[in-house]
mmCIF file of C-alpha atoms in Angstrom:
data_model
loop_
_atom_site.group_PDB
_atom_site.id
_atom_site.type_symbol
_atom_site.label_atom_id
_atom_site.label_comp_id
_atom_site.label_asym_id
_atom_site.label_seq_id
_atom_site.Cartn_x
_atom_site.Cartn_y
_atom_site.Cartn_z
ATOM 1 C CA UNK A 130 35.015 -5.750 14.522
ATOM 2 C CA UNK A 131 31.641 -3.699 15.732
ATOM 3 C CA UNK A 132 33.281 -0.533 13.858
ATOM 4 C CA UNK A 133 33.752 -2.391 10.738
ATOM 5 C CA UNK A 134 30.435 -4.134 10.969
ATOM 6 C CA UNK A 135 28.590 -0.614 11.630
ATOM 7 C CA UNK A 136 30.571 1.008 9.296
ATOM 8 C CA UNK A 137 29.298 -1.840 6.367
ATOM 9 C CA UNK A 138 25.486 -1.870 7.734
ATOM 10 C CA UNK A 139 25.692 2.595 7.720
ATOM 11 C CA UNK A 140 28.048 2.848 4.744
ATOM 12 C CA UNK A 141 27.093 0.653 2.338
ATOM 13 C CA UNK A 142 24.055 -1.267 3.552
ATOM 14 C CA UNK A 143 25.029 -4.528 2.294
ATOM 15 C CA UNK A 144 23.688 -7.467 4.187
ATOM 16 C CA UNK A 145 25.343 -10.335 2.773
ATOM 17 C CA UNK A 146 28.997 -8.258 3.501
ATOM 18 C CA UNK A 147 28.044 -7.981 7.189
ATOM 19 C CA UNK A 148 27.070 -11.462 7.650
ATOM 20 C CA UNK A 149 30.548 -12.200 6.306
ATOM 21 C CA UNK A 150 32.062 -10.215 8.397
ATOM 22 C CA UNK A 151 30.333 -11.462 11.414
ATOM 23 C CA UNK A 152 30.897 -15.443 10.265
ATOM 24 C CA UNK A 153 34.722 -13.751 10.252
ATOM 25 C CA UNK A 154 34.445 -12.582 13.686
ATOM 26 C CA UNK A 155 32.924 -15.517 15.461
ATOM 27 C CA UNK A 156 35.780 -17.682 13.097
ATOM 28 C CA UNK A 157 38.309 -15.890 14.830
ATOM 29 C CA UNK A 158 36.897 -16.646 18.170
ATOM 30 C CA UNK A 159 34.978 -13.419 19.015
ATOM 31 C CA UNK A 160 31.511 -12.862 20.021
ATOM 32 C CA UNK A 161 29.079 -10.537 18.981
ATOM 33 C CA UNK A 162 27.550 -8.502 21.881
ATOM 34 C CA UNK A 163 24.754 -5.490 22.033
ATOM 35 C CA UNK A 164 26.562 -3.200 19.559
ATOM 36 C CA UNK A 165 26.861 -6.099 16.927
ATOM 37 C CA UNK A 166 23.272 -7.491 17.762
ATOM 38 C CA UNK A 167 21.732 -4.584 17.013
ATOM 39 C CA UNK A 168 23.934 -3.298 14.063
ATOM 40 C CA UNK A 169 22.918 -6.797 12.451
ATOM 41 C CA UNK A 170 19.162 -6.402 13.326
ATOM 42 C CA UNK A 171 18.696 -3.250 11.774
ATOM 43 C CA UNK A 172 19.671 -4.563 8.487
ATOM 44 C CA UNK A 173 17.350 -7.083 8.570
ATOM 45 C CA UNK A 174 14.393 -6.562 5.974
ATOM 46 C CA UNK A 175 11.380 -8.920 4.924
ATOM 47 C CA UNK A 176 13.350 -10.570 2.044
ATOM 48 C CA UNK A 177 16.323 -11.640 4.441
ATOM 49 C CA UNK A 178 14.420 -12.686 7.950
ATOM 50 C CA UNK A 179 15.787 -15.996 7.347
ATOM 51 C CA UNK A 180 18.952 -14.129 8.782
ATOM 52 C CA UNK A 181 16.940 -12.277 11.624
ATOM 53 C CA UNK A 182 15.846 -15.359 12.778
ATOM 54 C CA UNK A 183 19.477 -16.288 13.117
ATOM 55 C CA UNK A 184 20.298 -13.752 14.625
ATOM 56 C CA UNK A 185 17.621 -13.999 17.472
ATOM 57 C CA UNK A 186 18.507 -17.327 18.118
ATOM 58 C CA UNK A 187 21.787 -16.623 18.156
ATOM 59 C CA UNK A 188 20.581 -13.655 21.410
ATOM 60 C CA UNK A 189 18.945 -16.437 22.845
ATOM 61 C CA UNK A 190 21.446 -18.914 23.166
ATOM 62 C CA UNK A 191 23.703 -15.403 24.825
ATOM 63 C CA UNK A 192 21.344 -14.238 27.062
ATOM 64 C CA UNK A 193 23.639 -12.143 29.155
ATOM 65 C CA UNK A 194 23.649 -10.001 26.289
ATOM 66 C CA UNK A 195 20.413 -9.151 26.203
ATOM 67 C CA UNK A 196 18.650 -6.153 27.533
ATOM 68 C CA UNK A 197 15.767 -3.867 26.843
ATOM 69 C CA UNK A 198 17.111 -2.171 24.166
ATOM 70 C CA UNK A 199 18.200 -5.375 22.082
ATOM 71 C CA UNK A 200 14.562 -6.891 22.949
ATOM 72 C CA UNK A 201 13.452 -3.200 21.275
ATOM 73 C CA UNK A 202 15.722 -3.937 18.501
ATOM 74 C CA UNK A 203 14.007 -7.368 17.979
ATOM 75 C CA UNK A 204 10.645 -5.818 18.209
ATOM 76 C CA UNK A 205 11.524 -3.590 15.586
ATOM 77 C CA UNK A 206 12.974 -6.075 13.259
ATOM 78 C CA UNK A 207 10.150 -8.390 13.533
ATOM 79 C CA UNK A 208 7.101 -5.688 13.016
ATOM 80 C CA UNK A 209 8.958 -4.499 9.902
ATOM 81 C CA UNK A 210 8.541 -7.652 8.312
ATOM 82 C CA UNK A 211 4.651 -8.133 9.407
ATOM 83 C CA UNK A 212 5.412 -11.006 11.881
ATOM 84 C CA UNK A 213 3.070 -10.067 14.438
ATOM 85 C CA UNK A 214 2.632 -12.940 16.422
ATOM 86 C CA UNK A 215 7.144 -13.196 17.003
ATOM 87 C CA UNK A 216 6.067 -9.523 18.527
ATOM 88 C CA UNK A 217 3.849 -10.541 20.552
ATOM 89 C CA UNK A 218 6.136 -13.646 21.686
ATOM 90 C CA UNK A 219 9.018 -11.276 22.402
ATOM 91 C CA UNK A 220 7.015 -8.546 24.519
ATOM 92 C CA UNK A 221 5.126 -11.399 26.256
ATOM 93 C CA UNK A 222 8.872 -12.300 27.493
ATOM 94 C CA UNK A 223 9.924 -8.905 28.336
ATOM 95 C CA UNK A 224 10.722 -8.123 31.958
ATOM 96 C CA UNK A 225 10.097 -4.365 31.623
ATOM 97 C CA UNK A 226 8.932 -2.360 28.616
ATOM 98 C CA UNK A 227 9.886 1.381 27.593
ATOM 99 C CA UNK A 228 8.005 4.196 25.406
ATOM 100 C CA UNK A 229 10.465 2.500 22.828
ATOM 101 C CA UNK A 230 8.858 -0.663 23.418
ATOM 102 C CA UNK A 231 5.428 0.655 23.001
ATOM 103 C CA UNK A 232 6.150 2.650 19.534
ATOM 104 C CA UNK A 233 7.738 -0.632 18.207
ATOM 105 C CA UNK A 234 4.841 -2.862 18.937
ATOM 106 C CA UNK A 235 2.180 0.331 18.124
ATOM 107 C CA UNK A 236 4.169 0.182 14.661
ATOM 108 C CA UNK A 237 4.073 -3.652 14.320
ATOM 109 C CA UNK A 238 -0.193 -3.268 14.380
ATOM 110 C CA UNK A 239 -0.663 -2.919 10.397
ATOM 111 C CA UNK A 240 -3.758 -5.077 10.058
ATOM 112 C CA UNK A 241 -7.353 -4.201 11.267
ATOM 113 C CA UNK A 242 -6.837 -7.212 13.237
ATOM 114 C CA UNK A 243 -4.266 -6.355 15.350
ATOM 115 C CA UNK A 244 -6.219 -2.911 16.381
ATOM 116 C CA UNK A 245 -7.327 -4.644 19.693
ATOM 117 C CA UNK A 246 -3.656 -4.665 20.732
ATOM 118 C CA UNK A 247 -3.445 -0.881 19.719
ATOM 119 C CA UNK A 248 -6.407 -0.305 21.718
ATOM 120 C CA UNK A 249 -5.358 -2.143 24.920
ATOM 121 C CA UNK A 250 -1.372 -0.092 24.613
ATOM 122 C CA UNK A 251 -3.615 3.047 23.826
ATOM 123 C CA UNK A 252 -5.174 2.378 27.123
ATOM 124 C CA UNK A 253 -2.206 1.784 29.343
ATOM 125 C CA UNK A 254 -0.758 5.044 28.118
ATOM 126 C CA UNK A 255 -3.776 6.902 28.829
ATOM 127 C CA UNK A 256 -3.794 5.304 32.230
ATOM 128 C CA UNK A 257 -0.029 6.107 33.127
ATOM 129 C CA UNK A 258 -0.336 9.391 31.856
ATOM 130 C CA UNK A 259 2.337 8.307 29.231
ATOM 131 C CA UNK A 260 0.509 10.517 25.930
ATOM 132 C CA UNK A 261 1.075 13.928 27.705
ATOM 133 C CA UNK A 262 5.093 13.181 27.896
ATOM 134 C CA UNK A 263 5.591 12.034 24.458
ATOM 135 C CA UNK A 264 4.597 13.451 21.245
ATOM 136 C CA UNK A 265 6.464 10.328 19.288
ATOM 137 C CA UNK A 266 3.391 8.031 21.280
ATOM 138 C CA UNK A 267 0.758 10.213 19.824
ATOM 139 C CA UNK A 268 1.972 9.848 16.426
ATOM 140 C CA UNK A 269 2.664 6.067 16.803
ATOM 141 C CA UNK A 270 -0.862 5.872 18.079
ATOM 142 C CA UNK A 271 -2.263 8.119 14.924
ATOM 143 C CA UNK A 272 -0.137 6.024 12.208
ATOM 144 C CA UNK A 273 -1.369 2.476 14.009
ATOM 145 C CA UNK A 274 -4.969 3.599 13.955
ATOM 146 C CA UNK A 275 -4.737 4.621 10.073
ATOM 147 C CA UNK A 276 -3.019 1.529 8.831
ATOM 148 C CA UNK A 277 -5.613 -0.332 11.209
ATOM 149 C CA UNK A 278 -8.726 1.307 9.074
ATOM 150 C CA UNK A 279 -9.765 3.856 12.029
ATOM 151 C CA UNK A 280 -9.535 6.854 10.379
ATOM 152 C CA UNK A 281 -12.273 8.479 13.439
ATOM 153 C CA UNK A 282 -9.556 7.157 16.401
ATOM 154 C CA UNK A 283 -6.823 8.634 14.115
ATOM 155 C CA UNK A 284 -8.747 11.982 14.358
ATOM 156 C CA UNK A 285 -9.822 11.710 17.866
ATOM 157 C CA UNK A 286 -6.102 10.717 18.864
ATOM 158 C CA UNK A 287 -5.039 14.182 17.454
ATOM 159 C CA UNK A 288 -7.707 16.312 18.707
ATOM 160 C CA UNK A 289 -7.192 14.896 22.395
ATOM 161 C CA UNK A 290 -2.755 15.555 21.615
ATOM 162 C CA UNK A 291 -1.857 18.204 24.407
ATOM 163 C CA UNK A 292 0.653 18.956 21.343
ATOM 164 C CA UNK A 293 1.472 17.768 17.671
ATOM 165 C CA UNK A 294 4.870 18.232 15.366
ATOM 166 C CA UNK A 295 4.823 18.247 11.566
ATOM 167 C CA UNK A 296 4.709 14.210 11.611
ATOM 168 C CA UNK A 297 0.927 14.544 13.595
ATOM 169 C CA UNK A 298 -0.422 16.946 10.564
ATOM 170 C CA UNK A 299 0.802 14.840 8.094
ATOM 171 C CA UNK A 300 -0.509 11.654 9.344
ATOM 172 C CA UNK A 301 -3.964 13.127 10.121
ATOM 173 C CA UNK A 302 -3.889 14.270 6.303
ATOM 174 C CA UNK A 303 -2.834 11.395 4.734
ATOM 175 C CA UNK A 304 -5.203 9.372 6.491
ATOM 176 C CA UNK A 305 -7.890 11.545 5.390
ATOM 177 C CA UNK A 306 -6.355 11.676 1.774
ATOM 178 C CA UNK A 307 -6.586 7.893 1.714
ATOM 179 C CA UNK A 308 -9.995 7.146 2.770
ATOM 180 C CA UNK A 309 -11.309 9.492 0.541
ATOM 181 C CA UNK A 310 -11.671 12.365 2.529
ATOM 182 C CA UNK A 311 -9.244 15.242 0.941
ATOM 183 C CA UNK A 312 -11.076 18.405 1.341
ATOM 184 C CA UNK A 313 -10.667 17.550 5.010
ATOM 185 C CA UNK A 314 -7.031 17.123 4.423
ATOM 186 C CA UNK A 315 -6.653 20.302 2.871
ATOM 187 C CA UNK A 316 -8.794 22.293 5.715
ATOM 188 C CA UNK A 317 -6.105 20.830 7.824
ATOM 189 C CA UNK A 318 -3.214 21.871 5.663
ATOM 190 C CA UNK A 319 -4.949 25.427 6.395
ATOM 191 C CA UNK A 320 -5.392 24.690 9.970
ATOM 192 C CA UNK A 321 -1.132 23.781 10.585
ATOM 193 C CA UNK A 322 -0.763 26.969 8.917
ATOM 194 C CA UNK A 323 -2.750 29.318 10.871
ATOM 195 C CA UNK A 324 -1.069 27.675 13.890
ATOM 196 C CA UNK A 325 2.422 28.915 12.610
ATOM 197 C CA UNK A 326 3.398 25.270 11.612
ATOM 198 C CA UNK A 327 5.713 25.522 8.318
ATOM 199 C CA UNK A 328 5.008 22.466 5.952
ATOM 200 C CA UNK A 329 7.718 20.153 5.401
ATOM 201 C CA UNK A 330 7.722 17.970 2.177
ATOM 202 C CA UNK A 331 5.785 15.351 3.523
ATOM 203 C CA UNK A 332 2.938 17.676 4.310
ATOM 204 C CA UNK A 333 3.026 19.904 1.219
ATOM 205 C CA UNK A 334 2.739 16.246 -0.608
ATOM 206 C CA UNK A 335 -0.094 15.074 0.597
ATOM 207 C CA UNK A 336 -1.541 18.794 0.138
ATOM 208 C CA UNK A 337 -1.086 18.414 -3.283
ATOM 209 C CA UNK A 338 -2.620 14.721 -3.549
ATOM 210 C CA UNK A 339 -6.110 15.924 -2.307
ATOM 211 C CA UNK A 340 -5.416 18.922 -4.828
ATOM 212 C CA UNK A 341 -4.919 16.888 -7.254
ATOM 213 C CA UNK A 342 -7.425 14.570 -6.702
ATOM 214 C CA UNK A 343 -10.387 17.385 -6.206
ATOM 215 C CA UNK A 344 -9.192 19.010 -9.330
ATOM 216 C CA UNK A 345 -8.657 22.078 -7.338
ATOM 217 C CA UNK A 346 -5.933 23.858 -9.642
ATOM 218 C CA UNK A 347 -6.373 27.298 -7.200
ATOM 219 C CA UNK A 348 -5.721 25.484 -4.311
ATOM 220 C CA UNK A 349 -3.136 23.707 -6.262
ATOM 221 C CA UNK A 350 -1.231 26.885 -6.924
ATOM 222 C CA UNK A 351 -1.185 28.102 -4.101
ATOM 223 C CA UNK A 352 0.512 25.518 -2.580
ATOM 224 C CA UNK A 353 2.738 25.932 -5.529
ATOM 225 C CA UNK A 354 3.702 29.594 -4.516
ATOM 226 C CA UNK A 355 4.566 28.378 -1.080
ATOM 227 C CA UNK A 356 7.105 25.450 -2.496
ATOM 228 C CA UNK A 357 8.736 28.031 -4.930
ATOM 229 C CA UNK A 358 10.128 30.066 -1.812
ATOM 230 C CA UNK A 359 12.196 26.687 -0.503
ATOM 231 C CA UNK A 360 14.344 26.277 -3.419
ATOM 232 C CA UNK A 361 15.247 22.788 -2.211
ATOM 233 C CA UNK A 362 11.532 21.617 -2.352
ATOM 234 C CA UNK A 363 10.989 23.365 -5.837
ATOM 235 C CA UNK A 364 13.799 21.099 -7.215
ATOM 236 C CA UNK A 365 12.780 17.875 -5.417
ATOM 237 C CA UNK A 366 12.167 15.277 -7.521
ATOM 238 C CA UNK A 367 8.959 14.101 -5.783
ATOM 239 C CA UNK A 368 7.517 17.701 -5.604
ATOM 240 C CA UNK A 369 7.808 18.359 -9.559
ATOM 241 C CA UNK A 370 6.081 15.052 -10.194
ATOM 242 C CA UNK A 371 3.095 15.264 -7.834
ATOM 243 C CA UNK A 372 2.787 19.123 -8.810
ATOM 244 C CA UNK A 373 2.788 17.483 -12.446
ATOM 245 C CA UNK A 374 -0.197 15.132 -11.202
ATOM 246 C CA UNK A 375 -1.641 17.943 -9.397
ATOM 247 C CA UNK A 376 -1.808 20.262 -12.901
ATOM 248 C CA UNK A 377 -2.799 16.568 -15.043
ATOM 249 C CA UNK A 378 -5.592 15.881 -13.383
ATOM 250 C CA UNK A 379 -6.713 19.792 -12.625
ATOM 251 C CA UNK A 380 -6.576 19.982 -16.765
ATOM 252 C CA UNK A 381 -3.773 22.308 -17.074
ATOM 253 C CA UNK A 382 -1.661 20.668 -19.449
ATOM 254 C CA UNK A 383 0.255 23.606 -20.276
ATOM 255 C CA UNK A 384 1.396 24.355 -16.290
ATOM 256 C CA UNK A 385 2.132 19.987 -16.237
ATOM 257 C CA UNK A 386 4.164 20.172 -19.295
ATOM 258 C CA UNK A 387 6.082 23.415 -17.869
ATOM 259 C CA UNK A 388 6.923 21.293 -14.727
ATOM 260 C CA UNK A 389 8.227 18.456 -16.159
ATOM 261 C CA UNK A 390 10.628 20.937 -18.648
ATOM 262 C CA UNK A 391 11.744 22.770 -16.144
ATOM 263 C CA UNK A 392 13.401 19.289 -14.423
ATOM 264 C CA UNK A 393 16.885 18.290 -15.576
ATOM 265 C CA UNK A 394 17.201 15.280 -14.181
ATOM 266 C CA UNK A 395 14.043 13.161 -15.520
ATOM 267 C CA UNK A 396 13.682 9.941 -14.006
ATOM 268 C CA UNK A 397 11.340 7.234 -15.147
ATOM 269 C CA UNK A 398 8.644 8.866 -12.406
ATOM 270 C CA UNK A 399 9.086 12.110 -14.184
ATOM 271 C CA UNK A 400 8.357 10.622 -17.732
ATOM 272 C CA UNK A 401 5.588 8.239 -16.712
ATOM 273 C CA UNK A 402 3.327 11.341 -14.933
ATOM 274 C CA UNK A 403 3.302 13.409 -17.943
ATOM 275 C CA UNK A 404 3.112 10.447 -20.690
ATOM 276 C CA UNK A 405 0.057 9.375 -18.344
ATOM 277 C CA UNK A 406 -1.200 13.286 -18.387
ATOM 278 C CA UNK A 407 -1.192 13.638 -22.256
ATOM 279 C CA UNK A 408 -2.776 10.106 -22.645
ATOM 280 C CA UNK A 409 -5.719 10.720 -20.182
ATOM 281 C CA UNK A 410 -6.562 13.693 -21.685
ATOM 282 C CA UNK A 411 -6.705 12.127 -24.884
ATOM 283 C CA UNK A 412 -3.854 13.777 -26.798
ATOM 284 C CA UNK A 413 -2.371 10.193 -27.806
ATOM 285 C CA UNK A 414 -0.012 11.729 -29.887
ATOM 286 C CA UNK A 415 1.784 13.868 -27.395
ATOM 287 C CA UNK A 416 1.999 10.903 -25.065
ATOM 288 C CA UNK A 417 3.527 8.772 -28.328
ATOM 289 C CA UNK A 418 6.079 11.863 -28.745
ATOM 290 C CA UNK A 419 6.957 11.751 -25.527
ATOM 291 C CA UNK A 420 7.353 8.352 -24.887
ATOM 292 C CA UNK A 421 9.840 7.973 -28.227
ATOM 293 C CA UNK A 422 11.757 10.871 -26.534
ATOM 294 C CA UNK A 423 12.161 8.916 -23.086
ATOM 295 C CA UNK A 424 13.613 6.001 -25.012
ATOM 296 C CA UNK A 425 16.193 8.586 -27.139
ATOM 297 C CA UNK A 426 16.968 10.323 -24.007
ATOM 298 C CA UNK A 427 18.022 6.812 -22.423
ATOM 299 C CA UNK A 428 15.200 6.163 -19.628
ATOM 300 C CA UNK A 429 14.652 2.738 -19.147
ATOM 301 C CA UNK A 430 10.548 2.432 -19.524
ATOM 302 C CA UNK A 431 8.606 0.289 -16.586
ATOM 303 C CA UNK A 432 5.537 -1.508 -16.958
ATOM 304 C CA UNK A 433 4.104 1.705 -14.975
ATOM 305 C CA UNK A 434 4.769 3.773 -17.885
ATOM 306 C CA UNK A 435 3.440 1.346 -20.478
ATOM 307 C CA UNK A 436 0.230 1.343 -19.117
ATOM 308 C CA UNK A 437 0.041 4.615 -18.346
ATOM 309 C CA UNK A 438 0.245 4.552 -22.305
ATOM 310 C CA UNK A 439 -1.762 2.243 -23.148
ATOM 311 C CA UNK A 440 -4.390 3.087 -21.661
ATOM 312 C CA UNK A 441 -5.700 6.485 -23.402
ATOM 313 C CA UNK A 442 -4.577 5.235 -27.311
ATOM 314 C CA UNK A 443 -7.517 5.397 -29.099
ATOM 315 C CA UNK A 444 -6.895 3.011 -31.963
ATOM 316 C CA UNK A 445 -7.390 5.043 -34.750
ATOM 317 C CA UNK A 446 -4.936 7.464 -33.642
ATOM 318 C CA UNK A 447 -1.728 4.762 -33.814
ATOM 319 C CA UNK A 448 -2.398 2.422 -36.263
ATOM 320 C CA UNK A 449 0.861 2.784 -37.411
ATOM 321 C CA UNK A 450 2.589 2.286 -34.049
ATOM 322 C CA UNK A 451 0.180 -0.334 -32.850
ATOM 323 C CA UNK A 452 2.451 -3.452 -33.524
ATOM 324 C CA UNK A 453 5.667 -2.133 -32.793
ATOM 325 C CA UNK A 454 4.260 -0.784 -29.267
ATOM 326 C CA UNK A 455 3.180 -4.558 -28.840
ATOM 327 C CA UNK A 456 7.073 -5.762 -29.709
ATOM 328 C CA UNK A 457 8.513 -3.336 -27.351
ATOM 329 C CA UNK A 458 6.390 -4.836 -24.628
ATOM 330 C CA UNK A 459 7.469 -8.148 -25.623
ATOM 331 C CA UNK A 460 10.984 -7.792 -25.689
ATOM 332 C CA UNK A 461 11.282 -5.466 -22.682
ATOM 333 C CA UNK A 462 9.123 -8.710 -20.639
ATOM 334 C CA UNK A 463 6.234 -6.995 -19.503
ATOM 335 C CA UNK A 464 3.618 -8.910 -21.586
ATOM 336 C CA UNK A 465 3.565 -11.715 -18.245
ATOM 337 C CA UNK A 466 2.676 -8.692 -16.162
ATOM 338 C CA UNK A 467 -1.366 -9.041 -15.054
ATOM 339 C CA UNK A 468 -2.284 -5.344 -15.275
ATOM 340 C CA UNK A 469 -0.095 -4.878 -18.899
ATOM 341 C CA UNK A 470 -2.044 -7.802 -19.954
ATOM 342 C CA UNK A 471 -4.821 -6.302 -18.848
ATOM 343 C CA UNK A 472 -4.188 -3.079 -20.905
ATOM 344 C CA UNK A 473 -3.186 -4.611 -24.101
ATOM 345 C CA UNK A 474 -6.815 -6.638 -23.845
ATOM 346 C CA UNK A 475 -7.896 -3.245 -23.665
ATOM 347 C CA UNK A 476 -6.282 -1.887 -26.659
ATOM 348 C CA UNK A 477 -6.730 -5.068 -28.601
ATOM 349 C CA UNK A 478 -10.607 -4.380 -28.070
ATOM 350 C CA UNK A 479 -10.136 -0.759 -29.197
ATOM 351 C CA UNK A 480 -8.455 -2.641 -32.400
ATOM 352 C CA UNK A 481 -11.020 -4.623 -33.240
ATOM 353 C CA UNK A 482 -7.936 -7.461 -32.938
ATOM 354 C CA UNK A 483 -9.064 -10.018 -29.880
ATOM 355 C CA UNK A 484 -8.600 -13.043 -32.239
#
């Protein structure tokens, strides 16, 4: 049963077939132990905790099948979904905790008000000596701090790191990238390579982000040059779209446009960067060519890409497509969305039309 059951959660990652199967096994009069417990929790997202819940009480009511590692599971489960205070409850409970323990409940911390449990966990490892062991605490500690709003503890965290790993650098520049401070990002991007790290796509990401959003086009391409020796990177999906962002915002239409040709698969991602390039910079018309194209080519527009559209038209420019862009939003549902609503009050202004 725990094969079939792992094999489902692994495999397929259906939830509702795993529950079956479990409500199977229990029918036929066998009980779930550690293997099946914690196969179950990890499946457990925020839209099926109902089912978690279950599951815990289910632990509960078996308690000779739980150890540290199911309580970890738990822990997990529960900070996933933003339910601080059941993480709390559980490690309140817990006979003895493990750097596994720690990481979960450092992960759980996503609000700047549960940074005064980070703190206090931050303080027991520095006490126990715990940090210079573990380089999967120091990044726990780095990520907590950044989704807590403490972008100078993030910093501090690293600088203080007897030793950091790809997943350090690019947590230290994302955090910088997303309080506003990207030319610090990139002098770390600069920093990891002088120290002989080699940037993984996560890193060369973010690199491109506070490129992008500089409107450093050198800096840009350069970090261009270094994706086009990994010829797995150069044909990642999410590579070609930021470096289209990157080259959008830096004004280089020409280099954006180039990008997004050179990609054979083109999802709705792909589409929605350059339709958004063409219609920021103005060129309405490009963005309108483009966006017919997407729809002959079979891409299923989202209210990402609408907007995107909407919002460089100047009026003038698409009288004659004005109502039928209004239709398509209709039919396709998006007119209940708040920010497409938004944008056509936007474009209905630009009309002249807000009777």
């Amino acid at each position: 049963w725990n094969a079939m059951i792992v094999a489902c959660a692994y495999l397929e990652g259906d939830n509702v077939y795993t529950n079956h199967l479990l409500a199977q096994m229990m029918q036929e009069g066998f009980f779930p132990d550690r293997v099946t417990y914690v196969t179950m929790i990890s499946m457990v997202r925020i839209n099926s905790i109902l089912d978690g819940k279950r599951i815990h009480a289910s632990i509960i009511s078996n308690p000779s099948e739980c150890d540290i590692s199911l309580e970890n599971a738990l822990l997990s489960m529960y900070g996933k979904c933003g339910l601080f205070g059941q993480v709390l409850e559980i490690l309140s409970n817990m006979l003895h905790w493990d750097k596994v323990t720690l990481i979960n409940v450092l992960s759980a911390c996503t609000q700047p008000k549960n940074v005064m449990m980070g703190r206090f966990i931050h303080g027991c490892l520095v006490d126990y000596g715990c940090i210079r062991d573990s380089i999967g605490l120091v990044n726990a500690l780095m990520s907590m701090y950044s989704r807590c709003g403490c972008l100078h503890e993030t910093c501090r965290v690293f600088e203080n790191a007897p030793k950091h790993d790809n997943v350090s650098w690019s947590i230290l520049m994302s955090s910088n990238n997303e309080y506003g401070y990207e030319m610090e990002a990139l002098c770390h991007f600069g920093e990891m390579q002088k120290q002989g790290f080699v940037a993984d796509k996560v890193v060369l990401l973010n690199s491109l982000s506070a490129c992008a959003r500089l409107g450093r086009e050198i800096g840009g391409k350069c970090i261009h040059t270094l994706i086009m020796i990994n010829i797995e990177l150069e044909d990642d999906i999410e590579i070609r779209n930021a470096l289209i962002d990157m080259y959008s915002k830096c004004g280089a239409l020409l280099e954006a446009r180039k990008m997004f040709e050179m990609t054979l698969k083109k999802d709705v991602v792909l589409w929605t960067s350059i339709i958004s390039a063409y219609a920021q910079h103005g060129q309405t018309n490009h963005a309108l060519r483009l966006f017919i194209q997407m729809k002959l080519e079979g891409t299923m527009t989202n209210s990402e890409t609408l907007v995107n559209l909407l919002s460089g038209w100047i009026y003038e420019e698409i009288r004659g497509d004005y109502l039928a862009l209004c239709v398509h939003i209709i039919e396709s549902g998006f007119e209940s969305d708040i920010i497409m609503g938004t944008a056509l009050v936007s474009l209905f202004g630009r009309a002249g039309d807000l009777g």
